[in-house]
Coordinates of C-alpha atoms and ligand atoms in Angstrom, one line a residue:
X1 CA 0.0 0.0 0.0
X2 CA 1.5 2.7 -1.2
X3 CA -0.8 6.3 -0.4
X4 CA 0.4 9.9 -1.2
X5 CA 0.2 10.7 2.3
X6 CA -1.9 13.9 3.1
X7 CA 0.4 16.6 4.3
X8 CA 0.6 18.2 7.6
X9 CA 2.9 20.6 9.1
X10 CA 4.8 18.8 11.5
X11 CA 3.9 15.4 10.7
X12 CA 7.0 13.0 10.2
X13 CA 6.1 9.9 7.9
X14 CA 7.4 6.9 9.5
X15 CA 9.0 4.1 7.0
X16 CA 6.3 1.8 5.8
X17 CA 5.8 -1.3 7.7
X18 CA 5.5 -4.7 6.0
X19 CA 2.2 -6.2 7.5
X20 CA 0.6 -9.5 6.5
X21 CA -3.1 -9.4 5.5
X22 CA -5.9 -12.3 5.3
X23 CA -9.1 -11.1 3.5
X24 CA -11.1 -13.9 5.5
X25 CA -14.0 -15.5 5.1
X26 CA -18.0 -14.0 4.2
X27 CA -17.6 -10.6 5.3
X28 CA -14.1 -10.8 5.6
X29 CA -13.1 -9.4 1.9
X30 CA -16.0 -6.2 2.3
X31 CA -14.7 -5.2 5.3
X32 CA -11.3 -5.9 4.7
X33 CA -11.3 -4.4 1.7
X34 CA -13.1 -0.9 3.2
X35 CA -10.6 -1.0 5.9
X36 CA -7.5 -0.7 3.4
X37 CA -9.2 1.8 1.4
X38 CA -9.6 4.2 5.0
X39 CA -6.2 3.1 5.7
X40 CA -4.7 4.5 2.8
X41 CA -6.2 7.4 3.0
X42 CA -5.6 8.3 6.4
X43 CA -1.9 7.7 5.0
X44 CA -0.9 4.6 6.7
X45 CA 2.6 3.5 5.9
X46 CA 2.2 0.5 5.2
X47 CA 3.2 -2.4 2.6
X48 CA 0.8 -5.8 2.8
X49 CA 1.1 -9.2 1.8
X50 CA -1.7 -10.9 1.2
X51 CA -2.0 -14.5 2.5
X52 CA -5.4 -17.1 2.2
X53 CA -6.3 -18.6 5.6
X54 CA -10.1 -19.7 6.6
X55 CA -12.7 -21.6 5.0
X56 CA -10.5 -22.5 2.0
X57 CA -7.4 -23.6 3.8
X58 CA -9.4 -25.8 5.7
X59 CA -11.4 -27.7 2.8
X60 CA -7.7 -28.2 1.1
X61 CA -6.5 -30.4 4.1
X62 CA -4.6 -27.9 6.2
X63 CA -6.6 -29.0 9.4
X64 CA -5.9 -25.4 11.1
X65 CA -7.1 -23.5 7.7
X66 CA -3.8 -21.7 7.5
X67 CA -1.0 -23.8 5.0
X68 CA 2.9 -23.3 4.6
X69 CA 3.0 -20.0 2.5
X70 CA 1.0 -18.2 4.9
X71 CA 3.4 -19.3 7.7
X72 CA 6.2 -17.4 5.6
X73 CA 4.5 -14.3 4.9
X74 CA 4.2 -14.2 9.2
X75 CA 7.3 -15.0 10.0
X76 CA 8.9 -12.2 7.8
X77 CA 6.4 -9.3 9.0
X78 CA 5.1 -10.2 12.6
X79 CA 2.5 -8.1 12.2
X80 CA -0.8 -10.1 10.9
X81 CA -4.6 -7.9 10.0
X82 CA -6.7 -10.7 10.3
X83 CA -10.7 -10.5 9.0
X84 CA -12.7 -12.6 10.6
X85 CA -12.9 -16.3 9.0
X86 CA -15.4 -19.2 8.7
X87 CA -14.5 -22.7 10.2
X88 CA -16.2 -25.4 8.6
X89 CA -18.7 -27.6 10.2
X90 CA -18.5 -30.9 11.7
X91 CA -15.0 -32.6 13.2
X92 CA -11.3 -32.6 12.4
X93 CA -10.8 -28.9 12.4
X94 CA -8.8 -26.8 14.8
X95 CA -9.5 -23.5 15.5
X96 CA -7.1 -21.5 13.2
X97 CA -7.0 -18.4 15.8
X98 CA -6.2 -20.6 18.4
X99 CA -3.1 -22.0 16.4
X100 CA -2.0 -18.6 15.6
X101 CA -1.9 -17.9 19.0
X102 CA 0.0 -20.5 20.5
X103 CA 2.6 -21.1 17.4
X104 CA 3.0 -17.3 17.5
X105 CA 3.6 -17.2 21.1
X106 CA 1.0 -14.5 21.5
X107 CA 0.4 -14.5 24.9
X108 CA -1.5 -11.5 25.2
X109 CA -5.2 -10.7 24.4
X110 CA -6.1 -6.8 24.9
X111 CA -9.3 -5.4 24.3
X112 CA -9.9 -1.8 25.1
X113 CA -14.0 -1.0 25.1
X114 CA -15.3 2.8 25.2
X115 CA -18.5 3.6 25.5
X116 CA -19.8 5.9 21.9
X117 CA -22.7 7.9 24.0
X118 CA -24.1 9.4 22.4
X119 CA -22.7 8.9 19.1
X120 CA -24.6 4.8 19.7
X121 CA -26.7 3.8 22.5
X122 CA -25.9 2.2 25.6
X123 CA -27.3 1.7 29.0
X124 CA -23.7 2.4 30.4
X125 CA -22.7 5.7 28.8
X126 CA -19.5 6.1 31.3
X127 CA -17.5 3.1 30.0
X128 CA -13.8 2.7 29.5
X129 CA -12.2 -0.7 30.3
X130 CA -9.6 -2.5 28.6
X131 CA -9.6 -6.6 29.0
X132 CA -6.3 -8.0 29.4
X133 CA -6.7 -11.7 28.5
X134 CA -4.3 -14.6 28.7
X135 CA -4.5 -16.3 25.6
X136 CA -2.5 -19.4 25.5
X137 CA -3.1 -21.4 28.2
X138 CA -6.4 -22.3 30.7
X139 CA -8.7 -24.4 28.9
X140 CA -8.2 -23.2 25.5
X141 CA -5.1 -25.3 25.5
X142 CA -7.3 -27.8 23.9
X143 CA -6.1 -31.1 25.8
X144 CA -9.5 -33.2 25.7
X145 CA -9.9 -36.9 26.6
X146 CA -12.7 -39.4 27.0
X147 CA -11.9 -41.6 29.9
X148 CA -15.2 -44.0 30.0
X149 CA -18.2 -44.2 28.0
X150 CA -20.0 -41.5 30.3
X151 CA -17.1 -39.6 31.0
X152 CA -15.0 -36.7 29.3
X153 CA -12.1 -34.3 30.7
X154 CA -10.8 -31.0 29.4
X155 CA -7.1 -29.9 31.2
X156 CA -7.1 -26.7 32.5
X157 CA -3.2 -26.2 32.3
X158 CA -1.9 -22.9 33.8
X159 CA 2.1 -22.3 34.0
X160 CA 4.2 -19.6 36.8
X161 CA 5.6 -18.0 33.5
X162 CA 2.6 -17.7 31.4
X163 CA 1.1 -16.1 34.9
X164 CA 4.2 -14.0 35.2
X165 CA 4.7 -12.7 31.5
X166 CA 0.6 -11.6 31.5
X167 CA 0.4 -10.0 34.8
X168 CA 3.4 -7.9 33.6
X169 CA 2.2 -6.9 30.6
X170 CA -1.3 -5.8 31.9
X171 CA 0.9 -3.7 34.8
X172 CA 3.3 -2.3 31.7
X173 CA 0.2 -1.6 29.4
X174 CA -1.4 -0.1 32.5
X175 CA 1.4 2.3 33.3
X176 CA 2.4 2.9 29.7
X177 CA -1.7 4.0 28.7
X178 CA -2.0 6.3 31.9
X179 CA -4.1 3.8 33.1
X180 CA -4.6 4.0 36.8
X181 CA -6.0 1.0 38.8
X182 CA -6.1 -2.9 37.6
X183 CA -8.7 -5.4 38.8
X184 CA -7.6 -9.5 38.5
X185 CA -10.7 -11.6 38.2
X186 CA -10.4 -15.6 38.8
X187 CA -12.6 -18.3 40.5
X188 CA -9.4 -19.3 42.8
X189 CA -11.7 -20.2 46.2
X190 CA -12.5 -23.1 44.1
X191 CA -9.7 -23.8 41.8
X192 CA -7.2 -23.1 44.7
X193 CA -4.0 -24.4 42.3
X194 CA -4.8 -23.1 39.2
X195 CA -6.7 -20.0 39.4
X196 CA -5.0 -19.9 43.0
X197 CA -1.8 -19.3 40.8
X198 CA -2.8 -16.8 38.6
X199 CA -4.1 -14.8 41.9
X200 CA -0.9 -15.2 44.0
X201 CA 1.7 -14.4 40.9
X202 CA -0.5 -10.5 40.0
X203 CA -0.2 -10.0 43.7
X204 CA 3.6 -11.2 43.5
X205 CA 4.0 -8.8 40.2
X206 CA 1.7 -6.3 41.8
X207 CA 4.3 -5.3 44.6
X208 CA 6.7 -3.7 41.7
X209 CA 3.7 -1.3 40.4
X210 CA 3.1 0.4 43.4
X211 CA 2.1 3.4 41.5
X212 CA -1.3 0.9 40.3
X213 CA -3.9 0.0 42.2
X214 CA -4.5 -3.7 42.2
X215 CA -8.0 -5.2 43.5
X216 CA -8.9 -9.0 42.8
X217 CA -12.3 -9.7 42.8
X218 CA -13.9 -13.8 42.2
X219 CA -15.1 -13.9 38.5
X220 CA -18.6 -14.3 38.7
X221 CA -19.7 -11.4 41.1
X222 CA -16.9 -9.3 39.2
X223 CA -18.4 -10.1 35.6
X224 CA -21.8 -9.3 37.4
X225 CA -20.6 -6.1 38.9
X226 CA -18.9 -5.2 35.5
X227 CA -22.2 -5.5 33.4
X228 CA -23.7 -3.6 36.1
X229 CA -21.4 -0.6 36.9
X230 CA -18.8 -0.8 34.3
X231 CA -17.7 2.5 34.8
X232 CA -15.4 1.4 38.1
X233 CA -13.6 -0.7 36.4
X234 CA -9.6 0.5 34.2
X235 CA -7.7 -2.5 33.6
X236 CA -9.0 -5.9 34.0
X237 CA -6.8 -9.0 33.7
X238 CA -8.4 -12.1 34.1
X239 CA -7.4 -16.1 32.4
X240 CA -7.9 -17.1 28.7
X241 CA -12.2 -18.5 29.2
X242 CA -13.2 -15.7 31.6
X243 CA -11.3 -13.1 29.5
X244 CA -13.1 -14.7 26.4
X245 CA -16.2 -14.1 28.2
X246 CA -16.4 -10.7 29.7
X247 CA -14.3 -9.0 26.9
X248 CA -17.8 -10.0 24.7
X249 CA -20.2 -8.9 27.5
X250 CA -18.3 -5.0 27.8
X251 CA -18.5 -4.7 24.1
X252 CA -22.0 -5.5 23.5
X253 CA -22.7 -2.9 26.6
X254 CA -21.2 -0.4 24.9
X255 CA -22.9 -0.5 21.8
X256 CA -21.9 -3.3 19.6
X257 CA -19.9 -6.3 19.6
X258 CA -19.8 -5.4 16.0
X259 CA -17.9 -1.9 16.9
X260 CA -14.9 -3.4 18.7
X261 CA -11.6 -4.4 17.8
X262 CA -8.9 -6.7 19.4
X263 CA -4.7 -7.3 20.0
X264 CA -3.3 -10.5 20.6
X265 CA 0.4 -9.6 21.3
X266 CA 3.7 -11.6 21.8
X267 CA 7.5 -11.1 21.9
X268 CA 7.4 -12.5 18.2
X269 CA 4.5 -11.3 16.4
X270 CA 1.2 -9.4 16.5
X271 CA -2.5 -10.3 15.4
X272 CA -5.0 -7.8 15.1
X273 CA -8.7 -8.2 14.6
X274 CA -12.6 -7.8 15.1
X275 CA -14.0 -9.7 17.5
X276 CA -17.4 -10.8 15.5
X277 CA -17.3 -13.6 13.5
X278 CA -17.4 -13.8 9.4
X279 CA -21.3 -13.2 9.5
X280 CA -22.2 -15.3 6.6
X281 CA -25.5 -14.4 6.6
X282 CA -25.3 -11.3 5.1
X283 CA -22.1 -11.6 3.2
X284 CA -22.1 -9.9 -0.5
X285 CA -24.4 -7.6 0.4
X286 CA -22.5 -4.3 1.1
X287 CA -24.0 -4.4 4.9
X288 CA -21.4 -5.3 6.9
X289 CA -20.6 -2.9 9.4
X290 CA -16.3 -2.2 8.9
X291 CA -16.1 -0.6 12.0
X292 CA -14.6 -3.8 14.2
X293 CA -11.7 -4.6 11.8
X294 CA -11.2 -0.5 11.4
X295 CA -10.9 -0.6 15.1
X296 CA -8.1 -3.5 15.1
X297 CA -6.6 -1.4 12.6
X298 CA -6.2 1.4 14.6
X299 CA -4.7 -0.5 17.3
X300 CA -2.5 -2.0 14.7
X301 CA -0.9 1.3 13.9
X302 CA -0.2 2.2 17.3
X303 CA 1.6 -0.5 18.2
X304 CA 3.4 -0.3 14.7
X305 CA 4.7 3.6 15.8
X306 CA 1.7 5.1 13.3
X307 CA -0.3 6.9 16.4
X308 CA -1.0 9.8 14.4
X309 CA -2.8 8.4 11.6
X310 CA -4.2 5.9 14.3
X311 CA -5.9 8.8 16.4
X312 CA -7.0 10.6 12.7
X313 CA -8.6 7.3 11.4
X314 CA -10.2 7.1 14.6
X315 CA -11.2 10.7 15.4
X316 CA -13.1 10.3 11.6
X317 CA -15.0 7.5 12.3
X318 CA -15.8 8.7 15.7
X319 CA -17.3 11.7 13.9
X320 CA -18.7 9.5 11.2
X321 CA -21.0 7.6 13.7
X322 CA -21.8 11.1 15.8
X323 CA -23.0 12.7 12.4
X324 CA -25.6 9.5 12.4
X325 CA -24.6 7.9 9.6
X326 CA -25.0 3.6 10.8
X327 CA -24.9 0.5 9.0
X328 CA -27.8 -1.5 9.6
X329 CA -26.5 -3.1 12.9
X330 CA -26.1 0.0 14.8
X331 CA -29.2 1.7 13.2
X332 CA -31.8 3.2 15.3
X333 CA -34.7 5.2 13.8
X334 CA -35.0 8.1 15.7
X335 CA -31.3 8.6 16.7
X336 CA -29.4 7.6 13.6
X337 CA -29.4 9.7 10.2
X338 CA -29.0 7.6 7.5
X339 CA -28.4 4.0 6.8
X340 CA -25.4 3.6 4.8
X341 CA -24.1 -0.1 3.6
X342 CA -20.2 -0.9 4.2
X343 CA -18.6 1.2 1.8
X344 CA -20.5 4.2 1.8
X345 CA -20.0 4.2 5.6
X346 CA -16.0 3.8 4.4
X347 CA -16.6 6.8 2.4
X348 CA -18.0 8.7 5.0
X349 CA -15.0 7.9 7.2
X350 CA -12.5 9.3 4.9
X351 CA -14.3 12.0 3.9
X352 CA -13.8 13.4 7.8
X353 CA -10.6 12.3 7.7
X354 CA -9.1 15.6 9.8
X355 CA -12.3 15.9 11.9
X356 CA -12.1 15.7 15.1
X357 CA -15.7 13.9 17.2
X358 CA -17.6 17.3 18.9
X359 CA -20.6 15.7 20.7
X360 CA -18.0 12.7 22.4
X361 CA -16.7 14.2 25.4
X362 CA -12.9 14.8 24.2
X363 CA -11.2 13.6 20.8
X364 CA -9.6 10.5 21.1
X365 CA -6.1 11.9 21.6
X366 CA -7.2 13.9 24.2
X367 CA -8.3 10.6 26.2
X368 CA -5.6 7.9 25.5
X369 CA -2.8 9.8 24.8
X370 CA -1.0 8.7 22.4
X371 CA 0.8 5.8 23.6
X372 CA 3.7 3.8 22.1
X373 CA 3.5 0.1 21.3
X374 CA 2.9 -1.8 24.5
X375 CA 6.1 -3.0 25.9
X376 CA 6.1 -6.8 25.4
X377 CA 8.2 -7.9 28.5
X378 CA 11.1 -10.1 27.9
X379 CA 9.8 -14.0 28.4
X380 CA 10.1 -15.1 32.7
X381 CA 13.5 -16.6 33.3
X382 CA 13.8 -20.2 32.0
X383 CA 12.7 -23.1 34.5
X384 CA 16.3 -23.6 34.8
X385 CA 17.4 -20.4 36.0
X386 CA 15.0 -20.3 38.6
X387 CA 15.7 -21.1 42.6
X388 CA 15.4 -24.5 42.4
X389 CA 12.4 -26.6 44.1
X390 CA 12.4 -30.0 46.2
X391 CA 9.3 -32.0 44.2
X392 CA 8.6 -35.4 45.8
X393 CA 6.7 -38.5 45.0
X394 CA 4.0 -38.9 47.8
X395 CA 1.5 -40.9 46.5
X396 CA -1.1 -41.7 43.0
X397 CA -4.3 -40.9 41.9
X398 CA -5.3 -43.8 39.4
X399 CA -8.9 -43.4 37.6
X400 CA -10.5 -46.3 37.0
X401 CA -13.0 -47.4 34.6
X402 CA -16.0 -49.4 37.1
X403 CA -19.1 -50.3 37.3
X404 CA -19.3 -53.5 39.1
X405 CA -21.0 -52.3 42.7
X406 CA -20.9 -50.2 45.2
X407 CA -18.2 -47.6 46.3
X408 CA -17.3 -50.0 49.5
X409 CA -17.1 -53.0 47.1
X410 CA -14.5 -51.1 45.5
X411 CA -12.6 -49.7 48.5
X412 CA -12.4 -53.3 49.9
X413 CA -10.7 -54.6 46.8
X414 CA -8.8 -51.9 46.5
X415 CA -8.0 -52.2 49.7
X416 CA -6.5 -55.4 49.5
X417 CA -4.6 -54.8 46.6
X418 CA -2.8 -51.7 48.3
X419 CA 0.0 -53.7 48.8
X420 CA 2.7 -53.2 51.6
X421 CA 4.1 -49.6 51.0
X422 CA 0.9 -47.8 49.9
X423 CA -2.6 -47.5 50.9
X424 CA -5.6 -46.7 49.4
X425 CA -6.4 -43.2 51.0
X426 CA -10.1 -42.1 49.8
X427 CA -12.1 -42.8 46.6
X428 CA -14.2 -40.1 44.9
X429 CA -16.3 -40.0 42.2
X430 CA -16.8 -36.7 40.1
X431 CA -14.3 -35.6 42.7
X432 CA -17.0 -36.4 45.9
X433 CA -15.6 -38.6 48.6
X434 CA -17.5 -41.9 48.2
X435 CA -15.2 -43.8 50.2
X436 CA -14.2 -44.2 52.9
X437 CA -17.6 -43.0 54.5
X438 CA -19.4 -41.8 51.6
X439 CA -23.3 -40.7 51.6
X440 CA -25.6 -43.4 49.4
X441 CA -27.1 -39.9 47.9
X442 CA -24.0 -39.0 46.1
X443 CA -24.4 -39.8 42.3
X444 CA -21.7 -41.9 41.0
X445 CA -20.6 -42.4 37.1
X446 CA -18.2 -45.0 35.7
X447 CA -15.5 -42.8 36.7
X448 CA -13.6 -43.6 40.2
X449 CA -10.9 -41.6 41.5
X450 CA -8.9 -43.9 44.0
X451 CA -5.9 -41.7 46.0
X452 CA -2.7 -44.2 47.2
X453 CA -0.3 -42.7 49.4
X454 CA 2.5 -44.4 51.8
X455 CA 1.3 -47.0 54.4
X456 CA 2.5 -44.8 56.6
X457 CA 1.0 -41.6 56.0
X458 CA -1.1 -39.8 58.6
X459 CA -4.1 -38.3 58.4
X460 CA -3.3 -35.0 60.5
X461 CA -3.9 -32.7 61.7
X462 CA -2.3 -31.5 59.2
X463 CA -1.9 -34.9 57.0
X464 CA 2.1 -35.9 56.3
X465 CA 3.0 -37.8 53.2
X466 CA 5.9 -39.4 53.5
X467 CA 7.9 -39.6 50.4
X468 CA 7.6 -42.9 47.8
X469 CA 9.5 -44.1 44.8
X470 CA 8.2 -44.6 41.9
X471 CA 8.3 -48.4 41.9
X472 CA 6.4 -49.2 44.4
X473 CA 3.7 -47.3 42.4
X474 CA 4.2 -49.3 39.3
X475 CA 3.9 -52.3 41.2
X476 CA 0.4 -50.9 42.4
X477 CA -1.0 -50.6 38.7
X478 CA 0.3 -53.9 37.4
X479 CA -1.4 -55.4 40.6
X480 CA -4.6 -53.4 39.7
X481 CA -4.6 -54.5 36.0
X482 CA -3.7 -58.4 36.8
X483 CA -7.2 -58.2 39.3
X484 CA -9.0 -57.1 36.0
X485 CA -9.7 -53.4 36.9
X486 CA -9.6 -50.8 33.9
X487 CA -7.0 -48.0 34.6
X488 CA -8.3 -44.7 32.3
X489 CA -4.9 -42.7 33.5
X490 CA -3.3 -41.3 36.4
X491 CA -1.6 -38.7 38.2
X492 CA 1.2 -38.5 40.5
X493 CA 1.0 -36.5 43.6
X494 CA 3.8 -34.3 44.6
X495 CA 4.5 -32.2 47.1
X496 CA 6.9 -29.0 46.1
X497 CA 9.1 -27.7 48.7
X498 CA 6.7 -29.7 51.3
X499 CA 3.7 -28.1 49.8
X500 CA 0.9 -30.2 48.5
X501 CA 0.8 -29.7 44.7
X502 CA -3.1 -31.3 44.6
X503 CA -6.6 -30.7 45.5
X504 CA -8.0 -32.5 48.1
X505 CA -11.2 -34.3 47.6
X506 CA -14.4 -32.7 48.4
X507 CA -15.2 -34.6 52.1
X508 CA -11.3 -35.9 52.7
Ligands
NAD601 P1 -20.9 -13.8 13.8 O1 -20.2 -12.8 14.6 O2 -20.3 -14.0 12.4 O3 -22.4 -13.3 13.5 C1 -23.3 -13.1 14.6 C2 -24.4 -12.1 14.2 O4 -23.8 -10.8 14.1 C3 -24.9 -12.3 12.8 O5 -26.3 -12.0 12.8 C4 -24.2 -11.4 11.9 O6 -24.9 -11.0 10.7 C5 -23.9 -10.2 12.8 N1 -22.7 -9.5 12.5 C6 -21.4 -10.0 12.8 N2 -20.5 -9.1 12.4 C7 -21.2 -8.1 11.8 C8 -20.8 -6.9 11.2 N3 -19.5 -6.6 11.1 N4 -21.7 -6.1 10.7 C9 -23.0 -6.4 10.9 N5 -23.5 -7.5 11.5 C10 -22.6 -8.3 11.9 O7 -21.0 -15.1 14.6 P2 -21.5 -16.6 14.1 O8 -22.6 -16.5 13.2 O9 -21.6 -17.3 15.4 O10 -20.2 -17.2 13.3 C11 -20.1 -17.2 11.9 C12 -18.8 -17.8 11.5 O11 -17.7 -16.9 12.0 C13 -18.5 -19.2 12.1 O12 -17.9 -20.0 11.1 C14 -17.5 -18.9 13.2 O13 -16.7 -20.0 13.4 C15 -16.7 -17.8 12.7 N6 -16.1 -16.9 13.7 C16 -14.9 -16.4 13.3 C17 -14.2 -15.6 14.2 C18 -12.8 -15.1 13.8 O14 -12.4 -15.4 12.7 N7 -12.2 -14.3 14.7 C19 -14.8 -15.2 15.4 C20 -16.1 -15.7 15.7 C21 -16.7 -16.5 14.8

């Protein structure tokens, strides 16, 4: 792209910036194509390739609808304007955004949300929050299993450095965007270890940003609280699902999903897109509203070094939807002018490029100064060159496959099978004690959680679990198997440092 950029006193042209673009899927090529069209003539510097990914990709075999030529074009620009693609129905198809994310290390999701009062309605016309979403790990990290005929499992892994490198960034882009206060949302009083981590490593962070205030707050009465009173919230950092979530809920609160836009940042690459989805149903017809993608274009060029054409491409379309002029989505008789299809709406934007929002409280500048790229901070410190930690072998969880009785029928045999060295500890089922001293109420599936620890391991308080090698626990599943029972898998159970490193049953 290669725009005779307009001139203005005092504006220095930055070098254009090799950026990779996919056109996408339904919508995707309208939109896209409006999008480069304001870009230019805002005077973006900016030279794109063009890759295929989506729909396409995906019916030629590349399971993740992105193939080898794609990966090229990524790898030599880092910079990737995405429209929104279609994934094929039925099985055998990964999500595509998900494998950029991961292969591109793109640990960070970031989705700022103003309210547009009274430029397009909302209930919450005091709105500014920005969602700062892991994006690589949690449950998205796509680890599924069946175990038994009635039972399935999805891994919710979370790491110390993917918890580390996110809370940093949120406290960086906080500091860096004048941004004053950052709230953590999890559900750690139930997922103690996972969510438990998250909590303890942005308080851990936390104590180096003095200078932001830091509030954690459990995820459902804070999503509530946010839909209700979203104008007490700055910064919010929360884990890959619950960020996935509530990033959807602020955006439709403040007007439109379809208005906002969205960053997914690592050390080696950016992605930049709208959050709605390829719309099918009204591809071809020049209705789509551009304003989503326009918006992940504007965060593009700031993080690029382009903030100046970023706050005039933004100041225009601000001034384009004050002036009333909506695509169907966001029209409203009564409040908007005139309903304009995608590329008249694209016209509109240009033609105020230099225009500056007057019913919006300030121009854009004005409130988010003009920041430079987010810093990206370096990667945590290798496993290796951290202190190290004392992990020992205290005992096993094996999950069996049963269906033969009663919870005590198993503990006995279990029981007997312990062995010398081990004993069975507790049995639960959909992670309910069941044995020893379960309640008949408690609804049992196929799916048996039976804890081993050391014989001599006591029960507290508080419990000790005397260390065990890894033998005696082989021994224990050969023993299991030979007596006919199904083992689905297992875990070990560690202690780290002499912490436990596993949930306890609910009733043990
Ligand atoms: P969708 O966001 O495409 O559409 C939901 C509704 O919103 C539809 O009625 C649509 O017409 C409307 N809409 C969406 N964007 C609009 C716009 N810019 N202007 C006006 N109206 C708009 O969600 P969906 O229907 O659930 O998904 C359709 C396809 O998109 C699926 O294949 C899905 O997998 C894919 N998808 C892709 C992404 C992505 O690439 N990032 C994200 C979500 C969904």
């Amino acid at each position: 792209m290669h725009p005779t950029p307009p001139q203005i006193a005092g504006m220095n042209y930055p070098q254009p910036t090799p950026i990779t673009v996919a056109l996408g899927d339904g919508i995707g090529p309208e939109i896209m194509t409006e999008t480069l069209r304001m870009l230019a003539a805002a005077g973006a510097a900016l030279v794109p390739e063009f890759i295929e990914v989506g729909e396409a990709q995906y019916l030629a075999g590349h399971s993740s609808g992105i193939g080898p030529e794609a990966w090229d074009s990524l790898r030599r620009t880092g910079i990737l304007l995405k429209a929104p693609i279609t994934t094929p129905l039925g099985g055998g198809y990964k999500s595509l955004n998900v494998t950029l994310r991961k292969t591109l290390g793109l640990y960070a999701n970031v989705r700022p949300t103003r309210s547009l009062a009274p430029a397009v309605a909302t209930k919450h016309p005091v709105l500014d929050v920005v969602i700062v979403r892991e994006n690589e790990e949690d449950l998205y990290a796509g680890i599924e299993h069946q175990h038994t005929p009635d039972v399935v499992q999805c891994l919710k892994i979370i790491t110390r450095s993917g918890c580390e490198r996110i809370a940093r960034y949120a406290f960086e882009y906080a500091r860096t965007n004048g941004r004053r206060r950052i709230t953590c949302m999890t559900k750690d009083n139930i997922m103690k270890l996972t969510d438990g981590l998250f909590h303890r490593v942005f308080d851990e962070v936390g104590r180096e940003y003095p200078d932001i205030a830091q509030e954690h707050q459990i995820i459902d009465i804070g999503a509530a609280r946010l839909a209700d009173t979203p104008e007490r919230y700055d910064v919010v950092l929360t884990l890959n699902l619950y960020g996935d979530i509530i990033s959807d809920i602020v955006a439709q609160i403040a007007g439109s999903v379809g208005l906002a836009g969205s960053s997914n940042i690592g050390q080696g690459g950016a992605l930049f897109e709208a959050i709605h989805g390829s719309a099918p149903d009204i591809a071809g017809q020049d209705v789509a509203n551009p304003s989503g993608l326009l918006q992940a274009a504007v965060l593009m060029l700031r993080h690029i070094g382009q903030p100046v054409v970023a706050d005039r491409l933004h100041n225009a379309w601000l001034r384009t939807l004050e002036d009333g002029l909506h695509t169907a989505d966001i029209f409203r008789v009564g409040q908007s002018r005139e309903k304009v299809g995608t590329r008249a709406f694209a016209d509109a934007v240009i033609a105020r490029l230099g225009q500056l929002p007057e019913l919006l409280a300030q121009p854009v500048a004005a409130v988010a100064p003009i920041a430079p790229a987010p810093t990206v901070p370096a990667p945590a410190a290798p496993a290796a060159q951290r202190p190290p930690v004392v992990q020992t072998l205290v005992g096993i969880d094996v999950f069996l496959r049963w269906a033969d009785g009663t919870p005590d029928l198993l503990g006995q045999q279990l029981t007997a099978l312990s062995g010398r060295n081990v004993r069975l500890k507790l049995i639960t089922n959909r992670g309910v004690k069941v044995y020893p001293d379960g309640h008949p109420e408690t609804t049992c599936t196929d799916h048996w959680r039976c804890r081993f620890v050391a014989a001599t391991a006591q029960p507290g308080p508080p419990p000790t679990y005397p260390e065990l090698v890894f033998d005696a626990l082989l021994d224990l599943q050969q023993r299991l198997s030979a007596a006919g029972l199904q083992i689905v898998k297992t875990e070990n159970l560690y202690l780290f440092d002499g912490e436990r490193g596993f949930s306890l049953g609910q009733g043990e």
